Short mmCIF file of N, CA and C in Angstrom, two decimals:
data_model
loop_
_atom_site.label_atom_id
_atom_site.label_comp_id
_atom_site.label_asym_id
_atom_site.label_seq_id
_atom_site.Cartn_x
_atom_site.Cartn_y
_atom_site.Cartn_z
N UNK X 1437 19.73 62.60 -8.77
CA UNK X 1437 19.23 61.72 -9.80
C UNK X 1437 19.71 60.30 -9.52
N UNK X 1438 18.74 59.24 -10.28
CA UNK X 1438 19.23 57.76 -9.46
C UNK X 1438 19.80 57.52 -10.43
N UNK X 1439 20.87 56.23 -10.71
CA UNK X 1439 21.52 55.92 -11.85
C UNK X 1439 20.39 54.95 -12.34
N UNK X 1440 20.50 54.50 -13.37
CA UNK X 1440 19.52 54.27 -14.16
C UNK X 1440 19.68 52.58 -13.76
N UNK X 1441 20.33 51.61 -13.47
CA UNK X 1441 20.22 50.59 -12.82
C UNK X 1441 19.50 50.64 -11.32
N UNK X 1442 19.54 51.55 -11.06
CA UNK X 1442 18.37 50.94 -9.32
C UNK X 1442 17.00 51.21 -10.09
N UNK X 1443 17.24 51.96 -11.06
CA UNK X 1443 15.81 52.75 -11.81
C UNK X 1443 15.18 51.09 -12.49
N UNK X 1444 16.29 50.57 -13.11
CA UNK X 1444 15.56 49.41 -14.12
C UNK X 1444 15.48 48.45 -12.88
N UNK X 1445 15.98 48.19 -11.67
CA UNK X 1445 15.55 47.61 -10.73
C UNK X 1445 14.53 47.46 -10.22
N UNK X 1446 13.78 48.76 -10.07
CA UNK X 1446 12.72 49.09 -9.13
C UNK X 1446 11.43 48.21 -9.45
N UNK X 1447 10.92 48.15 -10.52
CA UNK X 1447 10.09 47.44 -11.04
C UNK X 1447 9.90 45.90 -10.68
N UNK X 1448 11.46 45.05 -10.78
CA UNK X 1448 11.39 43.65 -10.30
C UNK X 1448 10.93 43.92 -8.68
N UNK X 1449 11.93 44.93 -7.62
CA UNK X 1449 11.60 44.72 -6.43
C UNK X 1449 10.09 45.41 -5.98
N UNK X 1450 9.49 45.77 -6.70
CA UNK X 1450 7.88 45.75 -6.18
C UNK X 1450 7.23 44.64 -6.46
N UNK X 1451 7.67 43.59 -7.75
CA UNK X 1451 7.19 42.70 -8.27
C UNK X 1451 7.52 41.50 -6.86
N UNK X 1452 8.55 41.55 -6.37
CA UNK X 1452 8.89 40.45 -5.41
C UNK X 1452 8.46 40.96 -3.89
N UNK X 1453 7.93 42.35 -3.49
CA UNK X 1453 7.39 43.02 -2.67
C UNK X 1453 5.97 42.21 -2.51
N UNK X 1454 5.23 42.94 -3.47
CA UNK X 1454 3.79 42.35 -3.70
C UNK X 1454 3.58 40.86 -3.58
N UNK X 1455 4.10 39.96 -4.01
CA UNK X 1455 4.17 38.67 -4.20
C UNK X 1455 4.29 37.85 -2.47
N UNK X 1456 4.84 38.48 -2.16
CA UNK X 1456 5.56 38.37 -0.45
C UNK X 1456 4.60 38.74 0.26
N UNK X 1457 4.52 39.92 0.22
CA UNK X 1457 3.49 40.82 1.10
C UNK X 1457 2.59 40.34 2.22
N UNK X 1458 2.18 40.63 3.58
CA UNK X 1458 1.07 39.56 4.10
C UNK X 1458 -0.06 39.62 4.06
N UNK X 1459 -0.49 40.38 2.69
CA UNK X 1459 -1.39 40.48 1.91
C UNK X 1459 -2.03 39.43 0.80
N UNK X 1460 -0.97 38.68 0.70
CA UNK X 1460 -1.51 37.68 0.39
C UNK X 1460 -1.66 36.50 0.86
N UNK X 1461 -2.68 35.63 0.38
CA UNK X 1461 -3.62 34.71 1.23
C UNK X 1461 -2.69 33.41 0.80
N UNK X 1462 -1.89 33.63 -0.24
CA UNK X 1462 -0.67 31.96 0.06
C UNK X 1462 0.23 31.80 1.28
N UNK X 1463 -0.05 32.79 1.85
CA UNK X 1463 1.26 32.61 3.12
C UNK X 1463 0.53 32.60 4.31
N UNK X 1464 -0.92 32.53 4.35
CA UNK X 1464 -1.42 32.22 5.58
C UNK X 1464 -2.42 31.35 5.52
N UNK X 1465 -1.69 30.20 6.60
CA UNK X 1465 -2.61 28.71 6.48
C UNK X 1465 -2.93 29.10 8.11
N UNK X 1466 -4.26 28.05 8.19
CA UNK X 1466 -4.82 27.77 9.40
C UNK X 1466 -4.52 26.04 9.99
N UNK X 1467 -4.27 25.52 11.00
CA UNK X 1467 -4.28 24.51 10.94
C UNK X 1467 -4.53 24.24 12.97
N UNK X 1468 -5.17 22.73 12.69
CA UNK X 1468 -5.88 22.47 14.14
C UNK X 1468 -5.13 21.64 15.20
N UNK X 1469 -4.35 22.00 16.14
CA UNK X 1469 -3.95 20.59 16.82
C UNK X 1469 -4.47 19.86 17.10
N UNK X 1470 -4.30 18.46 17.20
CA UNK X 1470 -5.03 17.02 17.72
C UNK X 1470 -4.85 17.44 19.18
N UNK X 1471 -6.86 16.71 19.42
CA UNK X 1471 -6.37 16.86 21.36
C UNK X 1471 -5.97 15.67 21.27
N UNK X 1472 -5.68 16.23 22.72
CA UNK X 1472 -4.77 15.25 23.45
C UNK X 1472 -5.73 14.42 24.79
N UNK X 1473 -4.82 13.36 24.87
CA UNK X 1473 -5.87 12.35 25.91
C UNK X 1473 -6.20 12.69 26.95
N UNK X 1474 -7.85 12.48 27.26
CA UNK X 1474 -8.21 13.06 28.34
C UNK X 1474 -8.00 12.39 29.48
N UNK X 1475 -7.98 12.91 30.41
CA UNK X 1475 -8.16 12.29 32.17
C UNK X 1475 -8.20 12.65 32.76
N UNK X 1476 -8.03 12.25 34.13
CA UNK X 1476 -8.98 12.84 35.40
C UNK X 1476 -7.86 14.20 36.18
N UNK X 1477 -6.29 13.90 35.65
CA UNK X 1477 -5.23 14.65 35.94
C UNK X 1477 -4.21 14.59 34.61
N UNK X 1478 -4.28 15.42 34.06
CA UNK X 1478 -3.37 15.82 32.58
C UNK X 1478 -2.22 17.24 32.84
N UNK X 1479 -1.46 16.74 31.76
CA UNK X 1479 -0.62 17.91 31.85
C UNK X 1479 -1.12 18.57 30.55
N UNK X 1480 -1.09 19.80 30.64
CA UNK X 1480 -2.10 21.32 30.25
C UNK X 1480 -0.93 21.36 29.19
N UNK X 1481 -0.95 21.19 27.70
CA UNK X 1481 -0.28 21.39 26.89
C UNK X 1481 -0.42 22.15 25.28
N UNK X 1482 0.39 23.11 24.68
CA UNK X 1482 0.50 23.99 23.63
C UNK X 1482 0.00 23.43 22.59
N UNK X 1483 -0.38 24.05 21.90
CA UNK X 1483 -0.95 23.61 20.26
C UNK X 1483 0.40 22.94 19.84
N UNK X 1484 1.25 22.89 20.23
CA UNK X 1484 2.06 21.94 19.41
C UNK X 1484 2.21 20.62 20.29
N UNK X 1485 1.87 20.43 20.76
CA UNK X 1485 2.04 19.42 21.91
C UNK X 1485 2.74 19.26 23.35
N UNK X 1486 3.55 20.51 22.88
CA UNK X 1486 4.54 20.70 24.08
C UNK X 1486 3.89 20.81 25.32
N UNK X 1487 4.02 20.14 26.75
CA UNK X 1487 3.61 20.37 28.50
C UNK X 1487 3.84 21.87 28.27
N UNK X 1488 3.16 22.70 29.28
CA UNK X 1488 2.93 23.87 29.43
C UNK X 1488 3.99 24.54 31.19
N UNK X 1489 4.14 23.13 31.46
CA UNK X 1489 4.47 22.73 32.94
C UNK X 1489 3.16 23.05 33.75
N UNK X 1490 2.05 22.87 33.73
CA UNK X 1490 0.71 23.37 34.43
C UNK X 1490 0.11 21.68 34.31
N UNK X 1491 0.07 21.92 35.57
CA UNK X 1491 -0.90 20.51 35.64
C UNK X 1491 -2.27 20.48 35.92
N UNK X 1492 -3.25 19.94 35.34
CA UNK X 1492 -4.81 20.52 35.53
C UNK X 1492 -5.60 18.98 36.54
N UNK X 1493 -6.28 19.15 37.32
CA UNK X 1493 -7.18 17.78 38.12
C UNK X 1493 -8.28 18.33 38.25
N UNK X 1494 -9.07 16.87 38.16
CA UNK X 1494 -10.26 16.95 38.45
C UNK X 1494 -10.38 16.24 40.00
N UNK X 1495 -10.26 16.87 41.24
CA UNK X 1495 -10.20 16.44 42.40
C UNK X 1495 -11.57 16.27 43.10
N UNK X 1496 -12.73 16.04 42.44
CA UNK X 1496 -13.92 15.42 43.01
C UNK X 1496 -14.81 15.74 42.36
N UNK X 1497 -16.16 15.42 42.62
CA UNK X 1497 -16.83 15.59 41.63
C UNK X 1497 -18.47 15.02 42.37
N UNK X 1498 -20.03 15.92 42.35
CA UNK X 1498 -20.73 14.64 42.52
C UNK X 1498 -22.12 15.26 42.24
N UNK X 1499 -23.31 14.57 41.68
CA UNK X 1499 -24.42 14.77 41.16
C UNK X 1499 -25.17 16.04 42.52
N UNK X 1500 -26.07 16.66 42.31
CA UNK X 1500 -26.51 17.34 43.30
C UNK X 1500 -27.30 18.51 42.30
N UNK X 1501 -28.15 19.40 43.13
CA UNK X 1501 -29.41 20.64 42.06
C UNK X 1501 -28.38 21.47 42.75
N UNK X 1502 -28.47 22.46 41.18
CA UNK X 1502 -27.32 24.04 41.43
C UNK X 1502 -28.12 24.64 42.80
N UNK X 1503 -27.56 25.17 43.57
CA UNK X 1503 -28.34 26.01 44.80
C UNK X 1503 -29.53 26.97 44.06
N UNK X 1504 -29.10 27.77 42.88
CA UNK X 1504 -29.59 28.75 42.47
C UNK X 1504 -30.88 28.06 41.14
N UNK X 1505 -31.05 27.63 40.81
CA UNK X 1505 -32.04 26.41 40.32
C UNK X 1505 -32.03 25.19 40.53
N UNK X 1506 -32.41 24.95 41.55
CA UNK X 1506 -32.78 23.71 42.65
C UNK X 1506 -33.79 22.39 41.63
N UNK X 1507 -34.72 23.53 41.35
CA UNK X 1507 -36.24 22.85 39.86
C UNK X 1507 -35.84 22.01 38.70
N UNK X 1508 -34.37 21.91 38.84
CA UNK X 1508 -33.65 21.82 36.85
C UNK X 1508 -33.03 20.05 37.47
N UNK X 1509 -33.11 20.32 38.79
CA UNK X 1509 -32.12 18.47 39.46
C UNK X 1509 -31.19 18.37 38.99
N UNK X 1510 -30.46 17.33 39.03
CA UNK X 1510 -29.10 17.25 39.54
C UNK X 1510 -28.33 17.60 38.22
N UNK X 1511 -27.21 18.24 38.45
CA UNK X 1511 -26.14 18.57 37.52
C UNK X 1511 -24.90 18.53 38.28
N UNK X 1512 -23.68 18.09 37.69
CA UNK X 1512 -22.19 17.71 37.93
C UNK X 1512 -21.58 19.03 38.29
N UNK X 1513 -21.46 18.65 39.69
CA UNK X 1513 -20.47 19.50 40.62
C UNK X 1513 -19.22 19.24 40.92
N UNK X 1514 -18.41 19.57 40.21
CA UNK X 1514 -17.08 19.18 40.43
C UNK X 1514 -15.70 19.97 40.60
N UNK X 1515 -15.03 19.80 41.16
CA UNK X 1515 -13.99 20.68 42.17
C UNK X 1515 -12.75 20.30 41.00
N UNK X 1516 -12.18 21.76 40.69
CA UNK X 1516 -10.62 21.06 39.90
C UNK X 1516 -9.50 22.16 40.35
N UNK X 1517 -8.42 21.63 40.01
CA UNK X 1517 -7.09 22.11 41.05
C UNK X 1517 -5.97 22.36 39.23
N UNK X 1518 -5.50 23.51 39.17
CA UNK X 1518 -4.25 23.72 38.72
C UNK X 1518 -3.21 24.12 39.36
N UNK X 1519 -1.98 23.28 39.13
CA UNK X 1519 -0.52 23.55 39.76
C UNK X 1519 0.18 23.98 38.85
N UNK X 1520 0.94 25.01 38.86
CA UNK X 1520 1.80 25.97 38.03
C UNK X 1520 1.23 27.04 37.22
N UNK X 1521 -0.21 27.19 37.71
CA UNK X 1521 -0.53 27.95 36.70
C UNK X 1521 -0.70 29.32 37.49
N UNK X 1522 -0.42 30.58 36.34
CA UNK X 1522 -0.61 31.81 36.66
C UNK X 1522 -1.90 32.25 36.57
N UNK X 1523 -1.89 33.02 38.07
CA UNK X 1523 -3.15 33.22 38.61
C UNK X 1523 -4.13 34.31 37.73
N UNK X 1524 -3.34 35.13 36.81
CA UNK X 1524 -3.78 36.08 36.13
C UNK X 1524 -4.43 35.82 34.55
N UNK X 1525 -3.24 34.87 34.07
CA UNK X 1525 -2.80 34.64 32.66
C UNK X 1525 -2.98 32.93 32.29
N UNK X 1526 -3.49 32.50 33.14
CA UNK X 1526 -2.84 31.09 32.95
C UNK X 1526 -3.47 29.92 32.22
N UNK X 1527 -3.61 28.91 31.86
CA UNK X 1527 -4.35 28.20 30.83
C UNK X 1527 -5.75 27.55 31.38
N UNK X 1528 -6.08 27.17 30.45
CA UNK X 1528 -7.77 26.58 30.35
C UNK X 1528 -7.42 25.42 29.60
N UNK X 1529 -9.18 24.71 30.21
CA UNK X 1529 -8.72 22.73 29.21
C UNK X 1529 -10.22 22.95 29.24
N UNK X 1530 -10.28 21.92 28.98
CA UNK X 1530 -12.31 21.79 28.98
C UNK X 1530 -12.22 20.64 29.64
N UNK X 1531 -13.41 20.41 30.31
CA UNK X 1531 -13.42 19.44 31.36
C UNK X 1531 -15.20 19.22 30.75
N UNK X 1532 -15.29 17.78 30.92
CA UNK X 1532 -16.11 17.04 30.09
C UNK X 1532 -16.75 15.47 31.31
N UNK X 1533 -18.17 15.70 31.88
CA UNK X 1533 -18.90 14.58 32.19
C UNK X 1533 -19.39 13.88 31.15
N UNK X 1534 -18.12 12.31 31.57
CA UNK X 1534 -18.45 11.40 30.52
C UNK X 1534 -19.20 10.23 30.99
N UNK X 1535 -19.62 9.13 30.33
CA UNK X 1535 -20.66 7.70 30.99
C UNK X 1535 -19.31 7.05 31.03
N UNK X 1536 -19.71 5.81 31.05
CA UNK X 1536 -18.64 4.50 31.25
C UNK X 1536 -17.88 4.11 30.44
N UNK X 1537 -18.34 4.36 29.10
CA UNK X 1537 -17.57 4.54 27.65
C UNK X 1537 -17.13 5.50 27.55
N UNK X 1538 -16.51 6.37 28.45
CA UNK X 1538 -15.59 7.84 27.83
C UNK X 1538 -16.62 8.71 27.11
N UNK X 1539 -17.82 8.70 26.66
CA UNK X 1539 -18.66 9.56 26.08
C UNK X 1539 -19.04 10.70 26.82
N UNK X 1540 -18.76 11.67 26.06
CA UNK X 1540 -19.02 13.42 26.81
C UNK X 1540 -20.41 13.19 26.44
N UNK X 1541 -20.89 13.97 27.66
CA UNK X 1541 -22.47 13.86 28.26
C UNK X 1541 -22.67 15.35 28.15
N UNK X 1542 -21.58 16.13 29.01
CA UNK X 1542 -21.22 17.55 28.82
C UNK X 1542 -20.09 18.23 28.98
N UNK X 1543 -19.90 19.16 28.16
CA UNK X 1543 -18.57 19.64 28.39
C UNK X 1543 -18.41 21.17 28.53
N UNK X 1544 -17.72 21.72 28.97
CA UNK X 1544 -17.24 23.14 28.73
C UNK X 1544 -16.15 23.71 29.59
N UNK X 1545 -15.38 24.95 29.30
CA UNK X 1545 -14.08 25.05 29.47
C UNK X 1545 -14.01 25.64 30.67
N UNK X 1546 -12.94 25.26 31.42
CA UNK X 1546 -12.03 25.89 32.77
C UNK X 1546 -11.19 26.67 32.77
N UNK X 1547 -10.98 27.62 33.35
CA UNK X 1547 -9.83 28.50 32.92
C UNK X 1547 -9.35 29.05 35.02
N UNK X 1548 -7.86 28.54 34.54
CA UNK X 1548 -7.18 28.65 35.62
C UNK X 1548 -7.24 30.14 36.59
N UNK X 1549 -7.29 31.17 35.58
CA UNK X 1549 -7.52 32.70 35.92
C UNK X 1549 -8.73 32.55 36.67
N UNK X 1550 -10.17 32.03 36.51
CA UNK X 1550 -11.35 32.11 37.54
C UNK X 1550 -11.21 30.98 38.89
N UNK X 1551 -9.98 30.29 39.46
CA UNK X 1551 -10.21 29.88 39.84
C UNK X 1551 -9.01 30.74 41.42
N UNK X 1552 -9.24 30.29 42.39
CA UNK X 1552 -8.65 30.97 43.42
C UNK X 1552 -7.12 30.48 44.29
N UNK X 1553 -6.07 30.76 44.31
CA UNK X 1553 -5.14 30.62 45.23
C UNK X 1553 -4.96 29.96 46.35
N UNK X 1554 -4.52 28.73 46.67
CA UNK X 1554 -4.40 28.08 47.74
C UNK X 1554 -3.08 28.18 48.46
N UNK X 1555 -2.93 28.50 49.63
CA UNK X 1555 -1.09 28.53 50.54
C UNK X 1555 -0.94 27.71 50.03
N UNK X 1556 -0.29 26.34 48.77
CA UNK X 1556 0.66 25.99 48.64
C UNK X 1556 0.93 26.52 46.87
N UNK X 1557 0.04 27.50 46.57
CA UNK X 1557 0.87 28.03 45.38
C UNK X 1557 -0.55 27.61 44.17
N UNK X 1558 -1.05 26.50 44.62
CA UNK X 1558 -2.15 25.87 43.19
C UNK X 1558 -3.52 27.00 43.51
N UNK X 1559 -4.10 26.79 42.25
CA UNK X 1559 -5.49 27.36 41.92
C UNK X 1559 -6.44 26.44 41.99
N UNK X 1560 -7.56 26.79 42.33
CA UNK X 1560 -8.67 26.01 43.07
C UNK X 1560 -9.80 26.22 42.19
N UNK X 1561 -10.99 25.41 41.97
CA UNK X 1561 -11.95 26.13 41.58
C UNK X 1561 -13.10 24.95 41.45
N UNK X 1562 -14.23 25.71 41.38
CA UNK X 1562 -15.26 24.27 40.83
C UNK X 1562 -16.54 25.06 40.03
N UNK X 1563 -16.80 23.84 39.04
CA UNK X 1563 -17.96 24.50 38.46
C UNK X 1563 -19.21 23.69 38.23
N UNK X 1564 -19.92 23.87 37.24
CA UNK X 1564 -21.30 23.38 37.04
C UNK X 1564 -21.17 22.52 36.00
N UNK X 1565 -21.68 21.26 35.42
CA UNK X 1565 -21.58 21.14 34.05
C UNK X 1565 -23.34 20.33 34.07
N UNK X 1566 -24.25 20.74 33.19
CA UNK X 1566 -25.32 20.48 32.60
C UNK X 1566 -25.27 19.16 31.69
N UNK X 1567 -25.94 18.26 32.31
CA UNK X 1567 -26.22 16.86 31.10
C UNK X 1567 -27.67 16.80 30.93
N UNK X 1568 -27.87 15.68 30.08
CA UNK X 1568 -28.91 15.78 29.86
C UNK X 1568 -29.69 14.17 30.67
N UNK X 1569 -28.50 13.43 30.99
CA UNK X 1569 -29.03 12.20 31.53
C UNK X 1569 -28.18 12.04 32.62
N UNK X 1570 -28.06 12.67 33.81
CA UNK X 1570 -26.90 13.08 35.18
C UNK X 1570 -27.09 11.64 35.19
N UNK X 1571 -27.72 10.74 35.57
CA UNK X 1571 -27.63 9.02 35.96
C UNK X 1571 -26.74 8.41 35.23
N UNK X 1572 -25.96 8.95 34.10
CA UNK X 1572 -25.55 7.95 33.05
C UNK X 1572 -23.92 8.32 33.52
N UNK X 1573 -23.34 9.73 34.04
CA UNK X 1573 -22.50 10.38 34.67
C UNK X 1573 -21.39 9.43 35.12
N UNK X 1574 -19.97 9.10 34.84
CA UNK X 1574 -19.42 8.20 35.31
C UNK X 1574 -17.88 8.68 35.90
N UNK X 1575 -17.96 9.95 35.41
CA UNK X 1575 -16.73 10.59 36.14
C UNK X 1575 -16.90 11.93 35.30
N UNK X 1576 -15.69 12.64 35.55
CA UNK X 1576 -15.37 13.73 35.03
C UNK X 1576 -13.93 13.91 34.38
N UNK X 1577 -13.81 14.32 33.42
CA UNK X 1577 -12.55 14.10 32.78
C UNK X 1577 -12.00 15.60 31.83
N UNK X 1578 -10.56 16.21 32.03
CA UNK X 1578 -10.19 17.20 31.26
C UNK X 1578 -9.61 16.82 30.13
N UNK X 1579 -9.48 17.38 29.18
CA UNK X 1579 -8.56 17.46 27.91
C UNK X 1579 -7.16 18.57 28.07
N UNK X 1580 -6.54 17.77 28.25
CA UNK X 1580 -4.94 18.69 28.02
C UNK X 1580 -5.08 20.00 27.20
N UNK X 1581 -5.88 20.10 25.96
CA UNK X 1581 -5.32 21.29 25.15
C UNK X 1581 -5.60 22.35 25.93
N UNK X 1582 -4.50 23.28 25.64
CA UNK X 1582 -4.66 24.96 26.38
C UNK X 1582 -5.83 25.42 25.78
N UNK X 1583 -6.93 26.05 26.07
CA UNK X 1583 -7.93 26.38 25.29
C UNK X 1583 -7.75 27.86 25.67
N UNK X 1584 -6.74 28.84 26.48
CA UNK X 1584 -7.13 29.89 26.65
C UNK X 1584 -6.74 30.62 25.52
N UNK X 1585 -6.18 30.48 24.81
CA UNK X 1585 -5.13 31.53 23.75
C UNK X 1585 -5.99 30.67 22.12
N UNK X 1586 -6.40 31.83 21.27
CA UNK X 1586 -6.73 31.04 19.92
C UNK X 1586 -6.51 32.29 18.92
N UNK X 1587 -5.04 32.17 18.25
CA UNK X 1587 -5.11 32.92 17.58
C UNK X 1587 -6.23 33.38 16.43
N UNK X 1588 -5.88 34.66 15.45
CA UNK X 1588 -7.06 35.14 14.63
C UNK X 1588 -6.39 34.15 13.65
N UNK X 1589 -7.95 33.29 12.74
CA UNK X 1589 -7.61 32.29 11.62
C UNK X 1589 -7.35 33.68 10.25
N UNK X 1590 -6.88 32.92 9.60
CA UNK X 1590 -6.63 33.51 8.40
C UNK X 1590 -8.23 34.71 7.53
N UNK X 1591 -9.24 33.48 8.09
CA UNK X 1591 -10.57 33.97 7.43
C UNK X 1591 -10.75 35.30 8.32
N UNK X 1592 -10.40 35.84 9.77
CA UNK X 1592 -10.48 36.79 10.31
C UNK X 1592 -9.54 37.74 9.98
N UNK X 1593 -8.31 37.73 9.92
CA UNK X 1593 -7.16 38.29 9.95
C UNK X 1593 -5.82 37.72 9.00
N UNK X 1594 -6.45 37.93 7.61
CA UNK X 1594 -5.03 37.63 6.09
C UNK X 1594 -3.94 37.93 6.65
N UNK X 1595 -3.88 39.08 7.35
CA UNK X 1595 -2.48 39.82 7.46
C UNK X 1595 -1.71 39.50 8.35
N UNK X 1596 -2.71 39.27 10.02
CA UNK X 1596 -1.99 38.44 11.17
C UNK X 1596 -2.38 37.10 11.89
N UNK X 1597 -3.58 36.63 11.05
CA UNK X 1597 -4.15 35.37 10.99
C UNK X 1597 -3.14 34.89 10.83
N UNK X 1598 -3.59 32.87 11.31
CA UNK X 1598 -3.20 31.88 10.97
C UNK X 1598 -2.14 31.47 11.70
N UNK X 1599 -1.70 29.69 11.54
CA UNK X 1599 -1.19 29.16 12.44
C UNK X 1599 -1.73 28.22 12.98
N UNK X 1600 -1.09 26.97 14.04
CA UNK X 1600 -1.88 26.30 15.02
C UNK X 1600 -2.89 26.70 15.98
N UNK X 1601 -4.18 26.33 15.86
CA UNK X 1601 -4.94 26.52 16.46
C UNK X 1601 -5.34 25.56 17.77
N UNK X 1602 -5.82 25.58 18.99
CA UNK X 1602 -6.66 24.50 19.85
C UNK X 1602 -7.67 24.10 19.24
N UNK X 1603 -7.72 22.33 19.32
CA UNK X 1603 -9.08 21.95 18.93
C UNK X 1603 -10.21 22.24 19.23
N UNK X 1604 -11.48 22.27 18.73
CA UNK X 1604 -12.44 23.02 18.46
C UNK X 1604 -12.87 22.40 20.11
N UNK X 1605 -13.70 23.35 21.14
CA UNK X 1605 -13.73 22.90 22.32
C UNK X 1605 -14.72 21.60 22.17
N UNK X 1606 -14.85 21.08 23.22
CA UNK X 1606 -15.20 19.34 23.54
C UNK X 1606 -16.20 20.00 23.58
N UNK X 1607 -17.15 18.98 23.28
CA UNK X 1607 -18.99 19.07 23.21
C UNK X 1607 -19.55 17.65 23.49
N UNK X 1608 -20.74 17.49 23.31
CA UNK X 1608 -21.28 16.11 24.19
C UNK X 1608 -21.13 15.22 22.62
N UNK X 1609 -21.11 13.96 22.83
CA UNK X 1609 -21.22 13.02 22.29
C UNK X 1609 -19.16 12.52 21.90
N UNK X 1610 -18.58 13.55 21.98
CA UNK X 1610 -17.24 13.30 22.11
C UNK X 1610 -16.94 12.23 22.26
N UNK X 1611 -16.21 11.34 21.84
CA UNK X 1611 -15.36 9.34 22.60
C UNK X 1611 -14.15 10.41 23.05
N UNK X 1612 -13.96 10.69 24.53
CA UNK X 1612 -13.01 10.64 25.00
C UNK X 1612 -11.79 9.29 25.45
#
């Protein structure tokens, strides 16, 4: 038998149970990091701002028709290099053809894992990016934020939602 004090207890500690719980929706906020400044070589950094120690480049870049739709003309071919990053696991930025004013023309994300191993340790890779006016094209430029990791927001997951998120990925009309 319980003594009758844990008994008159029990009642407050479900009351402070429930209240706590990660069942409820006061204890889970969502919130967005600010990107961070783009350029042609950035250091690859955490929703909190912290360097990742991964360094991301855009090491060339140049107008030309994809081999595989030749009919569609020229779209941004450009070669990018990560140093420190793991070949398996390792981070993503979005990389963005901008005009002369920093304006994204097009953008979409890189991820260090698709790109390949070079003898001195860096990852290699190049991809496609689609504009809509390739002539206006004035370089190519990444955004620091890690885009590979995005936790579940609160609206998905009350219980293990929420937290800093990566900014919403780069899209065209962007002022980088």
């Amino acid at each position: 038998m319980l003594p009758a004090r844990v008994l008159a207890g029990a009642p407050l500690a479900l009351v402070i149970l429930a209240l706590s719980g990660c069942s409820s929706h006061w204890g889970c906020t969502d919130t967005t990091a600010g990107r961070g400044e783009a350029g042609r070589r950035v250091q690859v950094e955490d929703t909190s701002g912290r360097p990742l120690g991964v360094t991301a480049e855009v090491v060339g870049w140049r107008l030309e028709p994809h081999p595989q739709v030749p009919s569609e003309g020229d779209k941004v071919h450009f070669h990018y290099r990560f140093d420190g990053a793991d070949e398996t696991s390792g981070p993503a930025v979005d990389a963005c053809a901008v005009d002369k004013e920093r304006v994204a023309l097009g953008c979409q994300t890189v991820y260090s894992s698709g790109a390949w191993p070079e003898p001195d340790g860096a990852l290699v890779g190049d991809d496609w990016l689609a504009v809509e006016h390739p002539e206006q094209v004035a370089g190519v430029l990444l955004i620091p934020n890690d885009q590979s990791y995005d936790r579940r927001t609160c609206e998905q997951d009350i219980k293990d939602g929420g937290g800093t998120h990566p900014p919403k990925p780069a899209g065209r009309g962007l002022q980088l």
